[in-house]
Amino acid sequence: MYQWARQLYPLCRSLTGEGTRQTLRYLQNMLPGMQLVEVPSGTRAFDWEVPPEWNIRGGFIADARGRVLVDFADHNLHVVGYSEPVDRWMSREELEGHLYSIASQPDAIPYVTSFYERRWGFCLTHRQRQALGEGPFHVVIDSTLEAGSLTYGELLIEGESRREVLLSTYVCHPSMANNELSGPVVTAALARWLLSERRQLSYRVVFVPETIGSIVYLSRHAEEMRRRTIAGFVVTCVGDERTYSYLPSRRGDTLADRVARHVLKHHAGHFDAYSFLDRGSDERQYGAVGIDLPVALMMRSKFHTYPEYHTSLDDLSVISAKGLEGAYQAHQRAIEVLEHNARWRTTVLCEPQLGRRGLHPTLSTRDGGRRDRRVKAMRNLLAYADGSLDLVGLAEAVELPAWECVPLLQTLEREGLLVRVCEGDGEGSRGREAFGE
Amino acid sequence: MYQWARQLYPLCRSLTGEGTRQTLRYLQNMLPGMQLVEVPSGTRAFDWEVPPEWNIRGGFIADARGRVLVDFADHNLHVVGYSEPVDRWMSREELEGHLYSIASQPDAIPYVTSFYERRWGFCLTHRQRQALGEGPFHVVIDSTLEAGSLTYGELLIEGESRREVLLSTYVCHPSMANNELSGPVVTAALARWLLSERRQLSYRVVFVPETIGSIVYLSRHAEEMRRRTIAGFVVTCVGDERTYSYLPSRRGDTLADRVARHVLKHHAGHFDAYSFLDRGSDERQYGAVGIDLPVALMMRSKFHTYPEYHTSLDDLSVISAKGLEGAYQAHQRAIEVLEHNARWRTTVLCEPQLGRRGLHPTLSTRDGGRRDRRVKAMRNLLAYADGSLDLVGLAEAVELPAWECVPLLQTLEREGLLVRVCEGDGEGSRGREAFGE
Amino acid sequence: MYQWARQLYPLCRSLTGEGTRQTLRYLQNMLPGMQLVEVPSGTRAFDWEVPPEWNIRGGFIADARGRVLVDFADHNLHVVGYSEPVDRWMSREELEGHLYSIASQPDAIPYVTSFYERRWGFCLTHRQRQALGEGPFHVVIDSTLEAGSLTYGELLIEGESRREVLLSTYVCHPSMANNELSGPVVTAALARWLLSERRQLSYRVVFVPETIGSIVYLSRHAEEMRRRTIAGFVVTCVGDERTYSYLPSRRGDTLADRVARHVLKHHAGHFDAYSFLDRGSDERQYGAVGIDLPVALMMRSKFHTYPEYHTSLDDLSVISAKGLEGAYQAHQRAIEVLEHNARWRTTVLCEPQLGRRGLHPTLSTRDGGRRDRRVKAMRNLLAYADGSLDLVGLAEAVELPAWECVPLLQTLEREGLLVRVCEGDGEGSRGREAFGE
């Protein structure tokens, strides 16, 4: 995953345009079945409209002697996203209204965009800004803002069931790493793994530009998604090693939330728990009123919370193979929990005699049984499997990770001591539909 | 308010009688539409009966030389409330059984009453008691306990809706300030403000003698009040500056409770939260089984909890203009929350594009949007307005005072982004009736 | 109770056999109406089968010079429970596989059993084991494992109501005291007290061998018990003075749980609260899925948590008359709460006038009413008795022990101020049946 990130890092992604398209083609090459969809500028989507397509070939600020002071070729953050073209000489004073830097982080180029109002501007380090001189300056942005299209990627993986899990990430951020190349590469790795064998559930994997992309996507698929989605995750900020973070759905108790909390508790040990008030990515759309998809986030360092966020400092040194791998595993475990989710009920009255099935020591000593975590876990699963608890509920009840419970539940099913209960599921109407098919 | 308290302070109020009547007439003069109601002695009210009317012209203990040692003219707490007349010479020993003082507060005259059993007595400071001498004493109470009437004040303010808010305070305490002149004066100020313009809700403002007064009032109006009341407050102990206090209804989750907690959290910052077990005023009746009105209390220093309570030390120095004003504002804010209470639902799917409505900056910088509290609040209101939350619920969800949400909700309504949802309200049957009219 | 324990201590109890039968006969002698039931070996009970009857006359390890090194006559823990007969000479090496000791407790003989697989073995202190020498050893166990029967005791005490309370304890442990002679003797004492007068509720008192005994019992009576049982307690580990412990039912909120927590809070002050995950005795069967009886445990030091547990160190010095008495009283109080459980509703609107009934002082002074705990309690009971709370709920609401509320509730009922509400009970279907008969 880190290598993919390294290769995709230099591309100048935005809401639209060739950088985004190249990124999606790169991902398409490794994901058989992934479709790229072009949505023409001007297309309406709920309250929004697809903006013109933006492409940029270059941009610089030069001084009177022709020395280039700020150059898009050095870093694609140097030009404000969606800058309209400009080619003029101007004073420092006039230029000043088009400059963005961060006084408190003098070596960082900030990430600034103006998607829905025509502007142009340059982002630069505060040191660069202080060294600019008085001008006059030759200011050039060689961009186009024209009718074109917004591009997104969609991969539908059909499983045994029509119940579906959503993975959504975004491909509109230029050269930054944790936010956001980590999301696309972790999502791509998850999709490759999902494609590697037939799954119980179906999967909808979408690579969209943030906000407008998910809104466009939902304007076309929300109804079907509401019917089929049992859980979803926005995959973002999944590259560094500093922490794990959980951001809930608005309701906070969907299957996605329950799985995310359970996975992070056992996978990460400690994690930072946020509120839906802290939302900031496409969960804003998936969780909007009337959309109401059960979508939660399992991140590493959350957007807005780490110092390099939305600056050139969020480079490939912020993320690592280990950081990406940790997030990948968390999502993989969440998916495994969803794949095996069910409700079970014990088939015998009173405790079954595990000893004669070879599942329990026949010698009773004071410390014997307690030491055997597996025996204890099986007895607890049998004691709590009353048909009302799903896998997460059961795992929480017996205080074990769900992925340790799954093989034990399978053993007990094989022995005829547990049976799956599929009618009704205690999860509300979405859940009922999910399990009752 | 403090001036009103100063003027009303000397009057000798009790359950009945001229002092109470004068107090009510004083309030009636500033509150157009307020009615005084006379209820004859002997009238039955649930388990109770209106006692005889008590009036007192004077009372003293004098010694053999005619020196007056304790005199009602000095402080109307000196005579036990509802003392029957007496005019006799007696020994210290006989007098002793009729004296009340507080050893641990030697300068305080205690407040003692005997409304339902004929007695007479004198309250005095412990220092006075110790200096009384051996007697004999001439003991005189010039009072009458005769058929008359209990007097209460009622002000009904009709609003757009028949749903109604109750404000109840009591006018039976003689010369004490926090408990209780603060209640009547704050209530009168609130009523004046309510009368100053047409309101959405109706208001029932009652000035009653404590316990028997609210019981009499409920015996006549409980059925109608149960049908109409969406929230109510007993206004008592609202004069000092030391703290804020909240006392819940028995259920603890009525609209009155939710509003009171929300207001105090944001208005007072810290407040002391009590239990319904700590009740002591007319909430005992409004919250009684079978009455079950949604009544909570927002006090300053609660009865029974401050050292001057129910003694002559609870004088005008205990309360202040600032103390009264703080309580007044808390109740005003509670009323404003109730006036604007509704449930809203976002009208567009996914986030609306606030930028093109001038409600959101069109330039996206890392720190820009976060600094704008107003923009963030509007986005959060839109995200949480799913039709299930009323104003308090919504304000709690977005972690802002309801009074900051109201103008934003109005803006969003004007923009067509929110709509009021009036069918059903998530408050149970009372609420449904309240909102569903 | 301590004397009974002393007398029963030497008997060699097990799942079956004469030691258990003698123990039951001893108890039967003091409990008129108690039946002993014999269940033949091989009888099926749910997933289990009654094992052969085990009887033992003696057992020893002797050396070549005839010196007896380990002798069942010294302590009946010396032979592994359900050991098959053996009479052979063998080397230390061969013997070693049949020896059980605890290195970390060198003076303790462990308690080891093998009920469902034929084995033989000796338990000894670690010091004895280290001193055994090289052998050869003469190893003798004079036992029989033959078709016979399992014996249990059952005492049904009929009360006014068919609703029933379960007390269950076990009689299969050989010479150990807290776990387990304390359970049978405390249960016997409770049963004697229950028999001393006619009760409101019926009682089912069972003395069974652990696990197989309760499974056999449930295989015969579960349906009837599910219909009738409103609460039950497994009485075990009730002999020492070190602490009190609470172990809940799986659901955790049955009437048994609510009563147990309430009693322990007020009776014990502090108690250790466990989870159903920490279960270990017959609550495993009573609380099994599909059995679902409302059974909780009020123990002193819980099994598995004290150092002497399941060794010879758990002798009569671990328990005491005071320890047994504390547990006895806790169960007695729980039973009293159940006997008086009901829901009440206040009959008058607003507060009743307690003064004219002699239930309230007629003189109102600042500190008077507050000091009178009884008056305050009655006012609170009247304020909270809205027909929705049972005795435990009401006692918790007014923050008093239920046993202090009962006489006050009776006074208020006599005065006509409270009435029992019997239709529906807020406890779910079991409760409804329980109170609605």
mmCIF file of N, CA and C in Angstrom, chain A residues 44 46-48 100 102 105 111-117 119 215 218 250 275-277 279 284-285 288-291 304 307 309-311, chain B residues 345-346 348-354 356-357 362-367 370 376 379-387 396-399 417:
data_model
loop_
_atom_site.group_PDB
_atom_site.id
_atom_site.type_symbol
_atom_site.label_atom_id
_atom_site.label_comp_id
_atom_site.label_asym_id
_atom_site.label_seq_id
_atom_site.Cartn_x
_atom_site.Cartn_y
_atom_site.Cartn_z
ATOM 1 N N ARG A 44 -27.405 18.133 -12.118
ATOM 2 C CA ARG A 44 -27.951 18.415 -10.783
ATOM 3 C C ARG A 44 -27.863 17.167 -9.909
ATOM 4 N N PHE A 46 -29.320 16.519 -6.011
ATOM 5 C CA PHE A 46 -29.972 17.095 -4.835
ATOM 6 C C PHE A 46 -29.834 18.627 -4.894
ATOM 7 N N ASP A 47 -29.222 19.221 -3.880
ATOM 8 C CA ASP A 47 -29.148 20.682 -3.827
ATOM 9 C C ASP A 47 -27.951 21.238 -4.615
ATOM 10 N N TRP A 48 -27.213 20.383 -5.294
ATOM 11 C CA TRP A 48 -25.936 20.769 -5.873
ATOM 12 C C TRP A 48 -25.935 20.631 -7.390
ATOM 13 N N TYR A 100 -1.969 32.808 0.335
ATOM 14 C CA TYR A 100 -2.372 32.077 1.534
ATOM 15 C C TYR A 100 -1.160 31.395 2.143
ATOM 16 N N ILE A 102 0.573 30.212 6.375
ATOM 17 C CA ILE A 102 0.217 29.995 7.779
ATOM 18 C C ILE A 102 1.363 30.524 8.635
ATOM 19 N N GLN A 105 2.960 28.099 11.072
ATOM 20 C CA GLN A 105 3.692 26.963 10.490
ATOM 21 C C GLN A 105 4.440 27.484 9.265
ATOM 22 N N TYR A 111 -3.396 24.015 2.149
ATOM 23 C CA TYR A 111 -4.273 23.481 1.104
ATOM 24 C C TYR A 111 -5.528 24.337 1.075
ATOM 25 N N VAL A 112 -5.734 25.071 -0.035
ATOM 26 C CA VAL A 112 -6.870 25.994 -0.143
ATOM 27 C C VAL A 112 -7.579 25.727 -1.465
ATOM 28 N N THR A 113 -8.910 25.768 -1.424
ATOM 29 C CA THR A 113 -9.685 25.544 -2.653
ATOM 30 C C THR A 113 -10.829 26.543 -2.731
ATOM 31 N N SER A 114 -11.330 26.735 -3.920
ATOM 32 C CA SER A 114 -12.512 27.571 -4.119
ATOM 33 C C SER A 114 -13.334 26.949 -5.243
ATOM 34 N N PHE A 115 -14.019 25.866 -4.888
ATOM 35 C CA PHE A 115 -14.690 25.060 -5.915
ATOM 36 C C PHE A 115 -15.901 25.753 -6.522
ATOM 37 N N TYR A 116 -16.575 26.581 -5.742
ATOM 38 C CA TYR A 116 -17.879 27.060 -6.205
ATOM 39 C C TYR A 116 -17.935 28.575 -6.395
ATOM 40 N N GLU A 117 -16.787 29.230 -6.275
ATOM 41 C CA GLU A 117 -16.736 30.642 -6.633
ATOM 42 C C GLU A 117 -15.426 30.870 -7.384
ATOM 43 N N ARG A 119 -12.169 32.164 -8.437
ATOM 44 C CA ARG A 119 -11.091 32.891 -7.785
ATOM 45 C C ARG A 119 -9.795 32.386 -8.359
ATOM 46 N N ILE A 215 -22.353 13.145 -3.022
ATOM 47 C CA ILE A 215 -23.717 13.637 -3.257
ATOM 48 C C ILE A 215 -24.223 13.166 -4.617
ATOM 49 N N LEU A 218 -24.916 9.452 -4.312
ATOM 50 C CA LEU A 218 -26.152 9.179 -3.572
ATOM 51 C C LEU A 218 -27.382 9.581 -4.367
ATOM 52 N N ARG A 250 -24.731 9.430 13.107
ATOM 53 C CA ARG A 250 -25.494 10.346 13.942
ATOM 54 C C ARG A 250 -26.216 9.580 15.046
ATOM 55 N N SER A 275 -17.443 12.531 18.233
ATOM 56 C CA SER A 275 -18.889 12.654 18.096
ATOM 57 C C SER A 275 -19.207 12.907 16.623
ATOM 58 N N PHE A 276 -20.442 12.664 16.253
ATOM 59 C CA PHE A 276 -20.866 13.012 14.899
ATOM 60 C C PHE A 276 -20.754 14.524 14.671
ATOM 61 N N LEU A 277 -20.702 15.283 15.761
ATOM 62 C CA LEU A 277 -20.442 16.722 15.633
ATOM 63 C C LEU A 277 -19.058 16.987 15.040
ATOM 64 N N ARG A 279 -17.743 15.318 12.597
ATOM 65 C CA ARG A 279 -17.687 14.765 11.256
ATOM 66 C C ARG A 279 -17.036 15.754 10.300
ATOM 67 N N ARG A 284 -20.753 12.998 6.259
ATOM 68 C CA ARG A 284 -21.730 14.096 6.300
ATOM 69 C C ARG A 284 -22.897 13.796 5.360
ATOM 70 N N GLN A 285 -22.617 13.199 4.212
ATOM 71 C CA GLN A 285 -23.684 12.897 3.244
ATOM 72 C C GLN A 285 -24.349 11.557 3.557
ATOM 73 N N ALA A 288 -26.618 12.001 6.380
ATOM 74 C CA ALA A 288 -27.558 13.127 6.364
ATOM 75 C C ALA A 288 -28.984 12.642 6.618
ATOM 76 N N VAL A 289 -29.787 13.549 7.126
ATOM 77 C CA VAL A 289 -31.202 13.252 7.377
ATOM 78 C C VAL A 289 -31.857 12.798 6.072
ATOM 79 N N GLY A 290 -32.531 11.696 6.105
ATOM 80 C CA GLY A 290 -33.222 11.189 4.922
ATOM 81 C C GLY A 290 -32.341 10.242 4.122
ATOM 82 N N ILE A 291 -31.034 10.342 4.276
ATOM 83 C CA ILE A 291 -30.127 9.344 3.690
ATOM 84 C C ILE A 291 -29.925 8.244 4.732
ATOM 85 N N HIS A 304 -8.232 17.235 10.894
ATOM 86 C CA HIS A 304 -8.360 18.402 11.779
ATOM 87 C C HIS A 304 -7.630 18.247 13.106
ATOM 88 N N PRO A 307 -1.039 18.050 13.384
ATOM 89 C CA PRO A 307 -0.485 19.352 12.970
ATOM 90 C C PRO A 307 -0.269 19.477 11.468
ATOM 91 N N TYR A 309 -2.109 18.412 9.111
ATOM 92 C CA TYR A 309 -3.386 18.345 8.387
ATOM 93 C C TYR A 309 -3.569 19.491 7.391
ATOM 94 N N HIS A 310 -3.949 19.138 6.173
ATOM 95 C CA HIS A 310 -4.257 20.097 5.100
ATOM 96 C C HIS A 310 -3.114 21.086 4.837
ATOM 97 N N THR A 311 -1.885 20.560 4.887
ATOM 98 C CA THR A 311 -0.717 21.333 4.456
ATOM 99 C C THR A 311 0.228 20.379 3.735
ATOM 100 N N ARG B 345 -37.346 19.413 10.492
ATOM 101 C CA ARG B 345 -36.765 18.387 9.637
ATOM 102 C C ARG B 345 -36.117 19.057 8.433
ATOM 103 N N THR B 346 -34.912 18.589 8.131
ATOM 104 C CA THR B 346 -34.180 19.098 6.982
ATOM 105 C C THR B 346 -34.943 18.731 5.712
ATOM 106 N N VAL B 348 -33.753 19.053 2.374
ATOM 107 C CA VAL B 348 -33.001 18.545 1.221
ATOM 108 C C VAL B 348 -32.264 17.283 1.624
ATOM 109 N N LEU B 349 -32.021 16.421 0.651
ATOM 110 C CA LEU B 349 -31.228 15.232 0.904
ATOM 111 C C LEU B 349 -29.755 15.604 0.772
ATOM 112 N N CYS B 350 -28.912 15.014 1.570
ATOM 113 C CA CYS B 350 -27.501 15.394 1.690
ATOM 114 C C CYS B 350 -27.416 16.844 2.187
ATOM 115 N N GLU B 351 -26.206 17.295 2.433
ATOM 116 C CA GLU B 351 -26.050 18.672 2.900
ATOM 117 C C GLU B 351 -26.511 19.645 1.830
ATOM 118 N N PRO B 352 -27.199 20.710 2.206
ATOM 119 C CA PRO B 352 -27.501 21.744 1.215
ATOM 120 C C PRO B 352 -26.227 22.533 0.900
ATOM 121 N N GLN B 353 -26.222 23.174 -0.255
ATOM 122 C CA GLN B 353 -25.059 23.989 -0.607
ATOM 123 C C GLN B 353 -25.242 25.370 0.011
ATOM 124 N N LEU B 354 -24.685 25.553 1.189
ATOM 125 C CA LEU B 354 -24.869 26.809 1.911
ATOM 126 C C LEU B 354 -24.141 27.961 1.245
ATOM 127 N N ARG B 356 -23.846 28.967 -1.877
ATOM 128 C CA ARG B 356 -24.569 29.796 -2.836
ATOM 129 C C ARG B 356 -25.714 30.581 -2.196
ATOM 130 N N ARG B 357 -26.000 30.302 -0.941
ATOM 131 C CA ARG B 357 -26.999 31.084 -0.209
ATOM 132 C C ARG B 357 -26.330 32.141 0.679
ATOM 133 N N THR B 362 -17.072 30.555 0.653
ATOM 134 C CA THR B 362 -16.846 29.782 -0.580
ATOM 135 C C THR B 362 -15.380 29.392 -0.723
ATOM 136 N N LEU B 363 -14.529 29.986 0.104
ATOM 137 C CA LEU B 363 -13.125 29.603 0.099
ATOM 138 C C LEU B 363 -12.903 28.598 1.210
ATOM 139 N N SER B 364 -12.313 27.441 0.869
ATOM 140 C CA SER B 364 -12.085 26.427 1.888
ATOM 141 C C SER B 364 -10.641 26.476 2.352
ATOM 142 N N THR B 365 -10.424 26.924 3.583
ATOM 143 C CA THR B 365 -9.093 26.866 4.177
ATOM 144 C C THR B 365 -9.183 25.996 5.411
ATOM 145 N N ARG B 366 -8.022 25.588 5.902
ATOM 146 C CA ARG B 366 -8.038 24.626 6.987
ATOM 147 C C ARG B 366 -8.776 25.158 8.203
ATOM 148 N N ASP B 367 -8.532 26.411 8.553
ATOM 149 C CA ASP B 367 -9.043 26.910 9.813
ATOM 150 C C ASP B 367 -10.271 27.786 9.651
ATOM 151 N N ARG B 370 -13.937 26.355 10.648
ATOM 152 C CA ARG B 370 -14.035 25.969 12.042
ATOM 153 C C ARG B 370 -14.188 27.177 12.936
ATOM 154 N N LYS B 376 -20.866 26.656 11.595
ATOM 155 C CA LYS B 376 -20.804 25.306 12.146
ATOM 156 C C LYS B 376 -22.145 24.943 12.794
ATOM 157 N N ARG B 379 -24.757 24.098 10.123
ATOM 158 C CA ARG B 379 -24.527 22.763 9.552
ATOM 159 C C ARG B 379 -24.940 21.667 10.526
ATOM 160 N N ASN B 380 -24.647 21.890 11.796
ATOM 161 C CA ASN B 380 -25.036 20.878 12.783
ATOM 162 C C ASN B 380 -26.551 20.805 12.961
ATOM 163 N N LEU B 381 -27.193 21.948 12.955
ATOM 164 C CA LEU B 381 -28.652 21.930 13.077
ATOM 165 C C LEU B 381 -29.265 21.176 11.904
ATOM 166 N N LEU B 382 -28.757 21.429 10.696
ATOM 167 C CA LEU B 382 -29.271 20.705 9.529
ATOM 168 C C LEU B 382 -28.996 19.204 9.648
ATOM 169 N N ALA B 383 -27.847 18.866 10.222
ATOM 170 C CA ALA B 383 -27.478 17.447 10.300
ATOM 171 C C ALA B 383 -28.309 16.684 11.321
ATOM 172 N N TYR B 384 -28.767 17.372 12.341
ATOM 173 C CA TYR B 384 -29.493 16.688 13.415
ATOM 174 C C TYR B 384 -31.010 16.863 13.329
ATOM 175 N N ALA B 385 -31.477 17.752 12.482
ATOM 176 C CA ALA B 385 -32.917 18.029 12.432
ATOM 177 C C ALA B 385 -33.624 16.926 11.657
ATOM 178 N N ASP B 386 -33.841 15.819 12.314
ATOM 179 C CA ASP B 386 -34.458 14.673 11.641
ATOM 180 C C ASP B 386 -35.930 14.533 12.002
ATOM 181 N N GLY B 387 -36.474 15.564 12.618
ATOM 182 C CA GLY B 387 -37.893 15.523 12.933
ATOM 183 C C GLY B 387 -38.194 14.868 14.265
ATOM 184 N N GLU B 396 -29.265 20.487 22.626
ATOM 185 C CA GLU B 396 -28.352 19.589 23.342
ATOM 186 C C GLU B 396 -27.490 18.818 22.346
ATOM 187 N N ALA B 397 -28.104 18.401 21.244
ATOM 188 C CA ALA B 397 -27.346 17.626 20.245
ATOM 189 C C ALA B 397 -26.212 18.454 19.654
ATOM 190 N N VAL B 398 -26.462 19.716 19.380
ATOM 191 C CA VAL B 398 -25.413 20.528 18.764
ATOM 192 C C VAL B 398 -24.608 21.294 19.806
ATOM 193 N N GLU B 399 -24.895 21.042 21.060
ATOM 194 C CA GLU B 399 -24.106 21.592 22.170
ATOM 195 C C GLU B 399 -24.071 23.116 22.189
ATOM 196 N N LEU B 417 -34.710 25.419 4.043
ATOM 197 C CA LEU B 417 -33.874 24.237 4.309
ATOM 198 C C LEU B 417 -34.382 23.413 5.486
#
